[in-house]
Amino acid sequence: RAWMACRVPLAIGRVAPFGPMSATALLAGVTCGLLLPGLPPTAWLIALLVAGLALLLRGDGWRLAGALLFGVGFAGLHADHVLRGQLPASLERRALEIEGRIVELPVHEPRRTRFEFVVDDHASQPDALRGKRIRLGWFEEDPHGRARLQAGSRWGFPVELRAPTGLRNPGASDGEKHALASRIAATGHVMEPVLARRLASPGGIAAWRERMSGRIAASVPSASSRYVRALALGDTRALDETDWSRLRAAGLTHLIAISGFHVGLVAGFFAMLAAAVWWLFPGLCRWLPRPFAAGFGAIAGACLYAALTGFAVPTLRTAVMIAALVAARCLRRRQRLADTLSLGCIVLLLLDQLAVLGAGFWLSFAGVAWLLWCLPQGR
């Protein structure tokens, strides 16, 4: 019993700063902070954040408590910042003139088109909306008029907005939570489509995705083009409820859109491409070893493909884990897969605390953790 009494504090004192226990404590803190029925005052959140940092710097067995308190304070402050950025009540149900860019692929429906819009950040725009992301609906019977709405194009609209709201129907989706996780500052509709002004042609990654989606639709037979677009570009707009029902019955919904597996394939291709360049030009090894070049190529490929998908949680998690593996290899450190997963969880939580509000975060990390637990010991 005396040996066990000495053993427990020793085990707690060996908590790694980026290990599984620290990642679990940080995740618990972030989750608890976002599950509170109401946010505490800002002063309390700052106090929790400072106390957590102090305990983290103290180390040893205090590290878990520090990660927990830090997670509660950090997530609370971030959620408070996002909520304060939503549309104030004074601007609701008022006619506003805004300009900005369509940043996602518009979803065309029989009588309306839904799209996400980022307002320009300059003095001519309403102060409460500068640089904010909003979700708009364009209601028009003529589909050809709505077809002008293309990802990456700049527009000027007369709109009517309101703060994000949702119904509390049991079993239904939580619209307010989804808007919070997506940083949606307001929702609304274009008041007079005939007064809409197109300010610039499509450009950027979103426009490239829409062009490639159109080329795939024109080149691949219609029976399978919608699946190819979803697998290659994450464009699921053409999938109807029947398609999703079939995918759910087959257990393939997690693969139909871009996932970590797709990012891993692209990263592997870029790694082989970088290794091939170093093999063709051996003199480059004087500046950077070939294995390191392959690793950096993998990071570049993962980040590029994640950017094409809008940095969804599964793709961002994969890119972070690939970067952790490459960093461990460059530092010549042996790292367990569980430590890599924990590091990816910590980095993702520091980058986006609101990611825990989506099912993708839990499915990604819980699924990989389950696979690691099922692996044979010692391999």
Tab-separated table of C-alpha atoms in Angstrom:
chain	number	residue	atom	x	y	z
A	1	ARG	CA	0.000	0.000	0.000
A	2	ALA	CA	2.852	2.387	0.746
A	3	TRP	CA	4.349	1.616	-2.667
A	4	MET	CA	1.014	2.339	-4.385
A	5	ALA	CA	0.648	5.588	-2.436
A	6	CYS	CA	4.010	6.729	-3.785
A	7	ARG	CA	3.234	5.410	-7.243
A	8	VAL	CA	0.116	7.487	-7.923
A	9	PRO	CA	1.649	10.968	-7.471
A	10	LEU	CA	4.620	9.878	-9.556
A	11	ALA	CA	2.318	8.831	-12.408
A	12	ILE	CA	0.366	12.072	-12.202
A	13	GLY	CA	3.588	14.071	-12.204
A	14	ARG	CA	4.625	12.559	-15.520
A	15	VAL	CA	1.710	14.045	-17.466
A	16	ALA	CA	3.072	15.014	-20.883
A	17	PRO	CA	2.170	18.545	-22.005
A	18	PHE	CA	0.885	17.240	-25.364
A	19	GLY	CA	-0.036	13.701	-24.360
A	20	PRO	CA	-3.416	11.943	-24.272
A	21	MET	CA	-4.211	13.020	-20.702
A	22	SER	CA	-3.549	16.682	-21.423
A	23	ALA	CA	-5.599	16.505	-24.629
A	24	THR	CA	-8.491	14.868	-22.752
A	25	ALA	CA	-8.393	17.528	-20.022
A	26	LEU	CA	-8.355	20.360	-22.566
A	27	LEU	CA	-11.205	18.776	-24.526
A	28	ALA	CA	-13.226	18.353	-21.313
A	29	GLY	CA	-12.671	22.008	-20.426
A	30	VAL	CA	-13.674	23.295	-23.867
A	31	THR	CA	-16.758	21.076	-23.916
A	32	CYS	CA	-17.836	22.121	-20.421
A	33	GLY	CA	-17.363	25.781	-21.292
A	34	LEU	CA	-19.625	25.479	-24.343
A	35	LEU	CA	-22.272	23.368	-22.576
A	36	LEU	CA	-22.965	25.997	-19.925
A	37	PRO	CA	-26.553	27.348	-20.122
A	38	GLY	CA	-25.113	30.872	-20.098
A	39	LEU	CA	-21.660	32.360	-20.399
A	40	PRO	CA	-20.096	33.669	-17.160
A	41	PRO	CA	-18.969	37.312	-17.009
A	42	THR	CA	-15.896	38.132	-19.053
A	43	ALA	CA	-13.865	38.814	-15.904
A	44	TRP	CA	-14.525	35.281	-14.658
A	45	LEU	CA	-13.512	33.786	-18.001
A	46	ILE	CA	-10.266	35.771	-18.008
A	47	ALA	CA	-9.577	34.628	-14.431
A	48	LEU	CA	-10.102	30.987	-15.435
A	49	LEU	CA	-7.800	31.450	-18.421
A	50	VAL	CA	-5.025	33.020	-16.318
A	51	ALA	CA	-5.378	30.392	-13.577
A	52	GLY	CA	-5.190	27.620	-16.155
A	53	LEU	CA	-2.022	29.081	-17.693
A	54	ALA	CA	-0.435	29.380	-14.251
A	55	LEU	CA	-1.162	25.742	-13.454
A	56	LEU	CA	0.092	24.647	-16.876
A	57	LEU	CA	3.391	26.450	-16.309
A	58	ARG	CA	3.703	24.884	-12.883
A	59	GLY	CA	3.623	21.446	-14.509
A	60	ASP	CA	3.605	18.088	-12.752
A	61	GLY	CA	0.217	16.963	-11.493
A	62	TRP	CA	-1.247	20.474	-11.813
A	63	ARG	CA	-1.095	20.260	-15.599
A	64	LEU	CA	-4.437	18.452	-15.943
A	65	ALA	CA	-6.281	21.000	-13.796
A	66	GLY	CA	-4.592	23.789	-15.739
A	67	ALA	CA	-5.652	22.353	-19.101
A	68	LEU	CA	-9.223	21.976	-17.828
A	69	LEU	CA	-9.488	25.558	-16.552
A	70	PHE	CA	-7.715	26.942	-19.605
A	71	GLY	CA	-10.188	25.139	-21.872
A	72	VAL	CA	-13.219	26.540	-20.033
A	73	GLY	CA	-11.895	30.111	-20.098
A	74	PHE	CA	-10.563	30.018	-23.640
A	75	ALA	CA	-13.725	28.496	-25.140
A	76	GLY	CA	-15.936	30.883	-23.174
A	77	LEU	CA	-14.041	33.958	-24.356
A	78	HIS	CA	-14.116	32.789	-27.959
A	79	ALA	CA	-17.857	32.028	-27.835
A	80	ASP	CA	-18.482	35.416	-26.228
A	81	HIS	CA	-16.547	37.134	-29.022
A	82	VAL	CA	-18.544	35.313	-31.721
A	83	LEU	CA	-21.888	36.065	-30.042
A	84	ARG	CA	-21.025	39.749	-29.676
A	85	GLY	CA	-20.303	39.843	-33.415
A	86	GLN	CA	-23.814	38.766	-34.382
A	87	LEU	CA	-26.304	41.258	-35.794
A	88	PRO	CA	-27.617	43.672	-33.131
A	89	ALA	CA	-31.355	44.008	-32.577
A	90	SER	CA	-31.313	47.597	-33.869
A	91	LEU	CA	-30.534	46.407	-37.421
A	92	GLU	CA	-33.018	43.524	-37.585
A	93	ARG	CA	-35.846	43.706	-40.118
A	94	ARG	CA	-34.343	46.811	-41.704
A	95	ALA	CA	-33.440	47.358	-45.350
A	96	LEU	CA	-29.665	47.375	-45.690
A	97	GLU	CA	-27.387	47.786	-48.691
A	98	ILE	CA	-24.330	45.542	-48.528
A	99	GLU	CA	-21.471	44.525	-50.806
A	100	GLY	CA	-19.223	41.495	-50.580
A	101	ARG	CA	-18.284	38.102	-51.988
A	102	ILE	CA	-19.995	34.703	-52.219
A	103	VAL	CA	-17.612	32.372	-50.390
A	104	GLU	CA	-19.267	28.948	-50.703
A	105	LEU	CA	-20.943	26.937	-53.429
A	106	PRO	CA	-24.527	28.264	-53.820
A	107	VAL	CA	-27.250	25.670	-53.251
A	108	HIS	CA	-29.876	25.950	-55.978
A	109	GLU	CA	-33.391	24.774	-55.086
A	110	PRO	CA	-36.605	24.899	-57.143
A	111	ARG	CA	-37.669	28.360	-55.966
A	112	ARG	CA	-34.685	29.768	-54.108
A	113	THR	CA	-30.893	29.761	-53.885
A	114	ARG	CA	-29.039	29.675	-50.562
A	115	PHE	CA	-25.476	30.944	-50.256
A	116	GLU	CA	-22.976	32.313	-47.751
A	117	PHE	CA	-21.743	35.853	-48.179
A	118	VAL	CA	-18.844	37.785	-46.588
A	119	VAL	CA	-19.451	41.526	-46.341
A	120	ASP	CA	-16.622	43.823	-47.412
A	121	ASP	CA	-14.562	45.302	-44.606
A	122	HIS	CA	-14.574	48.997	-45.486
A	123	ALA	CA	-16.276	52.170	-44.295
A	124	SER	CA	-19.174	52.104	-46.771
A	125	GLN	CA	-20.654	48.989	-45.132
A	126	PRO	CA	-22.701	48.856	-41.890
A	127	ASP	CA	-20.355	48.819	-38.904
A	128	ALA	CA	-21.912	45.692	-37.373
A	129	LEU	CA	-21.449	43.690	-40.598
A	130	ARG	CA	-17.954	44.617	-41.776
A	131	GLY	CA	-16.021	41.479	-42.608
A	132	LYS	CA	-18.810	39.249	-41.198
A	133	ARG	CA	-20.176	36.063	-42.753
A	134	ILE	CA	-23.921	35.962	-43.348
A	135	ARG	CA	-26.300	33.431	-44.900
A	136	LEU	CA	-28.700	34.713	-47.554
A	137	GLY	CA	-31.578	33.408	-49.625
A	138	TRP	CA	-32.401	34.569	-53.150
A	139	PHE	CA	-36.084	33.944	-53.893
A	140	GLU	CA	-36.929	34.068	-57.591
A	141	GLU	CA	-39.026	31.908	-59.916
A	142	ASP	CA	-36.633	32.270	-62.851
A	143	PRO	CA	-33.756	29.759	-62.429
A	144	HIS	CA	-31.682	31.553	-65.054
A	145	GLY	CA	-31.573	34.675	-62.914
A	146	ARG	CA	-30.384	32.724	-59.890
A	147	ALA	CA	-27.790	30.923	-62.015
A	148	ARG	CA	-25.775	34.149	-62.042
A	149	LEU	CA	-24.944	33.565	-58.381
A	150	GLN	CA	-21.552	31.895	-58.588
A	151	ALA	CA	-19.013	31.129	-55.896
A	152	GLY	CA	-16.239	33.708	-55.692
A	153	SER	CA	-18.198	36.505	-57.410
A	154	ARG	CA	-18.749	39.929	-55.803
A	155	TRP	CA	-22.237	41.391	-55.485
A	156	GLY	CA	-24.176	44.294	-54.038
A	157	PHE	CA	-27.566	43.458	-52.505
A	158	PRO	CA	-30.463	45.167	-50.759
A	159	VAL	CA	-31.115	42.733	-47.894
A	160	GLU	CA	-33.204	42.224	-44.794
A	161	LEU	CA	-31.393	40.445	-41.967
A	162	ARG	CA	-31.932	39.058	-38.490
A	163	ALA	CA	-29.724	37.418	-35.883
A	164	PRO	CA	-29.401	33.614	-36.257
A	165	THR	CA	-32.354	31.807	-34.698
A	166	GLY	CA	-33.643	28.250	-34.654
A	167	LEU	CA	-36.674	26.217	-33.636
A	168	ARG	CA	-36.641	24.062	-30.504
A	169	ASN	CA	-38.405	21.093	-32.020
A	170	PRO	CA	-37.322	17.795	-30.409
A	171	GLY	CA	-35.082	15.810	-32.715
A	172	ALA	CA	-34.623	18.673	-35.174
A	173	SER	CA	-31.316	20.317	-36.006
A	174	ASP	CA	-30.106	23.173	-33.824
A	175	GLY	CA	-29.902	26.140	-36.176
A	176	GLU	CA	-28.414	28.530	-33.617
A	177	LYS	CA	-25.651	26.109	-32.668
A	178	HIS	CA	-24.771	25.511	-36.314
A	179	ALA	CA	-24.668	29.268	-36.956
A	180	LEU	CA	-22.432	29.760	-33.917
A	181	ALA	CA	-20.006	27.039	-35.032
A	182	SER	CA	-19.950	28.479	-38.578
A	183	ARG	CA	-19.484	32.095	-37.362
A	184	ILE	CA	-22.680	33.205	-39.091
A	185	ALA	CA	-23.398	36.746	-37.934
A	186	ALA	CA	-26.845	37.040	-39.529
A	187	THR	CA	-29.327	35.330	-41.814
A	188	GLY	CA	-31.764	36.888	-44.235
A	189	HIS	CA	-32.793	37.280	-47.856
A	190	VAL	CA	-32.248	39.508	-50.861
A	191	MET	CA	-35.184	41.933	-50.904
A	192	GLU	CA	-35.277	42.898	-54.583
A	193	PRO	CA	-33.326	40.536	-56.867
A	194	VAL	CA	-33.777	42.945	-59.795
A	195	LEU	CA	-31.747	45.536	-57.872
A	196	ALA	CA	-28.817	43.157	-57.266
A	197	ARG	CA	-25.557	44.320	-58.827
A	198	ARG	CA	-22.740	42.031	-59.885
A	199	LEU	CA	-19.517	43.859	-59.046
A	200	ALA	CA	-16.830	41.382	-60.123
A	201	SER	CA	-16.444	38.039	-61.869
A	202	PRO	CA	-15.789	34.828	-59.896
A	203	GLY	CA	-12.314	34.308	-58.515
A	204	GLY	CA	-10.445	32.355	-55.865
A	205	ILE	CA	-10.618	28.778	-54.616
A	206	ALA	CA	-14.417	28.735	-54.347
A	207	ALA	CA	-14.760	29.748	-58.003
A	208	TRP	CA	-12.261	27.063	-59.026
A	209	ARG	CA	-14.293	24.426	-57.156
A	210	GLU	CA	-17.470	25.445	-58.943
A	211	ARG	CA	-15.776	25.426	-62.351
A	212	MET	CA	-14.319	21.982	-61.739
A	213	SER	CA	-17.700	20.744	-60.520
A	214	GLY	CA	-19.280	21.938	-63.758
A	215	ARG	CA	-16.581	20.252	-65.850
A	216	ILE	CA	-17.066	16.966	-64.012
A	217	ALA	CA	-20.827	17.192	-64.495
A	218	ALA	CA	-20.312	17.744	-68.237
A	219	SER	CA	-17.703	14.978	-68.665
A	220	VAL	CA	-18.955	12.175	-66.412
A	221	PRO	CA	-22.264	10.356	-67.066
A	222	SER	CA	-25.092	11.934	-65.102
A	223	ALA	CA	-25.805	8.720	-63.173
A	224	SER	CA	-22.478	8.950	-61.330
A	225	SER	CA	-21.278	12.551	-61.753
A	226	ARG	CA	-22.879	13.667	-58.496
A	227	TYR	CA	-20.849	11.069	-56.594
A	228	VAL	CA	-17.638	12.008	-58.390
A	229	ARG	CA	-18.158	15.670	-57.537
A	230	ALA	CA	-18.765	14.801	-53.893
A	231	LEU	CA	-15.692	12.565	-53.679
A	232	ALA	CA	-13.335	14.881	-55.552
A	233	LEU	CA	-14.468	18.333	-54.444
A	234	GLY	CA	-16.805	17.853	-51.493
A	235	ASP	CA	-19.679	19.198	-53.626
A	236	THR	CA	-22.768	17.352	-52.339
A	237	ARG	CA	-25.358	19.724	-53.815
A	238	ALA	CA	-26.546	17.191	-56.411
A	239	LEU	CA	-27.186	14.419	-53.855
A	240	ASP	CA	-30.858	14.122	-52.946
A	241	GLU	CA	-32.484	12.457	-49.949
A	242	THR	CA	-32.685	9.102	-51.765
A	243	ASP	CA	-28.928	9.124	-52.348
A	244	TRP	CA	-28.243	9.928	-48.693
A	245	SER	CA	-30.610	7.167	-47.562
A	246	ARG	CA	-28.728	4.639	-49.672
A	247	LEU	CA	-25.386	5.857	-48.390
A	248	ARG	CA	-26.565	5.652	-44.771
A	249	ALA	CA	-27.848	2.121	-45.345
A	250	ALA	CA	-24.453	1.123	-46.792
A	251	GLY	CA	-22.503	2.949	-44.060
A	252	LEU	CA	-20.675	5.164	-46.564
A	253	THR	CA	-21.790	8.663	-45.605
A	254	HIS	CA	-18.402	9.413	-44.015
A	255	LEU	CA	-16.606	8.687	-47.296
A	256	ILE	CA	-18.832	10.402	-49.845
A	257	ALA	CA	-17.520	13.877	-49.008
A	258	ILE	CA	-13.874	14.785	-48.642
A	259	SER	CA	-12.456	13.141	-45.524
A	260	GLY	CA	-9.095	12.533	-43.942
A	261	PHE	CA	-8.526	9.563	-46.236
A	262	HIS	CA	-8.646	11.800	-49.307
A	263	VAL	CA	-6.226	14.267	-47.719
A	264	GLY	CA	-3.877	11.411	-46.855
A	265	LEU	CA	-3.834	10.239	-50.471
A	266	VAL	CA	-3.037	13.729	-51.747
A	267	ALA	CA	-0.350	14.195	-49.085
A	268	GLY	CA	1.227	10.870	-50.044
A	269	PHE	CA	1.288	11.870	-53.709
A	270	PHE	CA	2.987	15.195	-52.907
A	271	ALA	CA	5.494	13.387	-50.670
A	272	MET	CA	6.431	11.006	-53.511
A	273	LEU	CA	6.645	13.928	-55.923
A	274	ALA	CA	9.045	15.824	-53.641
A	275	ALA	CA	11.125	12.670	-53.090
A	276	ALA	CA	11.309	12.150	-56.871
A	277	VAL	CA	12.579	15.718	-57.403
A	278	TRP	CA	15.295	15.170	-54.766
A	279	TRP	CA	16.200	11.866	-56.454
A	280	LEU	CA	16.566	13.567	-59.842
A	281	PHE	CA	18.641	16.415	-58.394
A	282	PRO	CA	20.877	14.920	-55.658
A	283	GLY	CA	22.580	18.254	-55.030
A	284	LEU	CA	19.435	19.435	-53.207
A	285	CYS	CA	20.318	17.067	-50.369
A	286	ARG	CA	23.085	19.474	-49.356
A	287	TRP	CA	20.399	21.942	-48.338
A	288	LEU	CA	17.655	19.613	-47.126
A	289	PRO	CA	17.663	15.832	-46.617
A	290	ARG	CA	15.387	13.886	-48.902
A	291	PRO	CA	13.117	12.461	-46.123
A	292	PHE	CA	12.564	15.970	-44.782
A	293	ALA	CA	11.697	17.236	-48.275
A	294	ALA	CA	9.150	14.445	-48.664
A	295	GLY	CA	7.628	15.380	-45.312
A	296	PHE	CA	7.334	19.052	-46.205
A	297	GLY	CA	5.793	18.038	-49.533
A	298	ALA	CA	3.190	16.017	-47.639
A	299	ILE	CA	2.356	19.023	-45.446
A	300	ALA	CA	2.015	21.265	-48.506
A	301	GLY	CA	-0.290	18.782	-50.242
A	302	ALA	CA	-2.431	18.276	-47.139
A	303	CYS	CA	-2.821	22.009	-46.502
A	304	LEU	CA	-3.596	22.724	-50.155
A	305	TYR	CA	-6.293	20.058	-50.345
A	306	ALA	CA	-7.726	21.131	-46.976
A	307	ALA	CA	-7.963	24.695	-48.291
A	308	LEU	CA	-9.902	23.468	-51.330
A	309	THR	CA	-12.531	22.007	-48.987
A	310	GLY	CA	-12.856	25.124	-46.843
A	311	PHE	CA	-10.793	23.612	-43.978
A	312	ALA	CA	-13.463	21.175	-42.827
A	313	VAL	CA	-12.734	19.486	-39.496
A	314	PRO	CA	-11.749	16.038	-40.913
A	315	THR	CA	-9.364	17.578	-43.436
A	316	LEU	CA	-7.888	20.033	-40.930
A	317	ARG	CA	-7.385	17.233	-38.392
A	318	THR	CA	-5.521	15.159	-40.986
A	319	ALA	CA	-3.333	18.091	-42.028
A	320	VAL	CA	-2.435	18.811	-38.392
A	321	MET	CA	-1.567	15.171	-37.702
A	322	ILE	CA	0.597	14.958	-40.827
A	323	ALA	CA	2.415	18.104	-39.712
A	324	ALA	CA	2.954	16.556	-36.257
A	325	LEU	CA	4.419	13.397	-37.766
A	326	VAL	CA	6.747	15.375	-40.020
A	327	ALA	CA	7.850	17.589	-37.124
A	328	ALA	CA	8.632	14.520	-34.993
A	329	ARG	CA	10.649	13.049	-37.847
A	330	CYS	CA	12.571	16.273	-38.434
A	331	LEU	CA	13.363	16.483	-34.699
A	332	ARG	CA	14.334	12.784	-34.777
A	333	ARG	CA	11.902	11.919	-32.014
A	334	ARG	CA	10.028	8.667	-31.702
A	335	GLN	CA	6.337	9.448	-31.291
A	336	ARG	CA	3.457	7.098	-30.622
A	337	LEU	CA	0.338	7.294	-32.755
A	338	ALA	CA	-1.687	8.151	-29.639
A	339	ASP	CA	0.613	11.123	-28.990
A	340	THR	CA	0.182	12.292	-32.586
A	341	LEU	CA	-3.600	12.075	-32.264
A	342	SER	CA	-3.462	13.982	-28.971
A	343	LEU	CA	-1.275	16.699	-30.469
A	344	GLY	CA	-3.682	17.033	-33.391
A	345	CYS	CA	-6.600	17.381	-30.962
A	346	ILE	CA	-4.815	20.066	-28.930
A	347	VAL	CA	-3.778	22.101	-31.979
A	348	LEU	CA	-7.262	21.902	-33.491
A	349	LEU	CA	-8.871	22.999	-30.224
A	350	LEU	CA	-6.485	25.949	-29.998
A	351	LEU	CA	-7.304	26.929	-33.577
A	352	ASP	CA	-11.070	26.431	-33.362
A	353	GLN	CA	-12.723	25.788	-30.010
A	354	LEU	CA	-16.197	25.808	-31.583
A	355	ALA	CA	-15.337	22.722	-33.630
A	356	VAL	CA	-16.628	20.562	-30.750
A	357	LEU	CA	-20.151	21.801	-31.546
A	358	GLY	CA	-20.147	19.741	-34.747
A	359	ALA	CA	-20.464	15.988	-35.048
A	360	GLY	CA	-17.500	15.883	-37.446
A	361	PHE	CA	-15.029	16.636	-34.647
A	362	TRP	CA	-16.235	13.778	-32.447
A	363	LEU	CA	-16.541	11.321	-35.322
A	364	SER	CA	-13.031	12.150	-36.527
A	365	PHE	CA	-11.134	11.844	-33.259
A	366	ALA	CA	-13.301	9.159	-31.678
A	367	GLY	CA	-13.058	7.025	-34.819
A	368	VAL	CA	-9.278	7.297	-35.033
A	369	ALA	CA	-8.902	6.692	-31.276
A	370	TRP	CA	-11.013	3.548	-31.585
A	371	LEU	CA	-8.867	2.285	-34.473
A	372	LEU	CA	-5.687	2.926	-32.460
A	373	TRP	CA	-7.140	1.069	-29.463
A	374	CYS	CA	-7.983	-1.908	-31.697
A	375	LEU	CA	-4.460	-2.177	-33.107
A	376	PRO	CA	-2.393	-5.127	-31.809
A	377	GLN	CA	-0.124	-4.213	-28.923
A	378	GLY	CA	3.490	-3.567	-29.808
A	379	ARG	CA	2.840	-2.730	-33.483
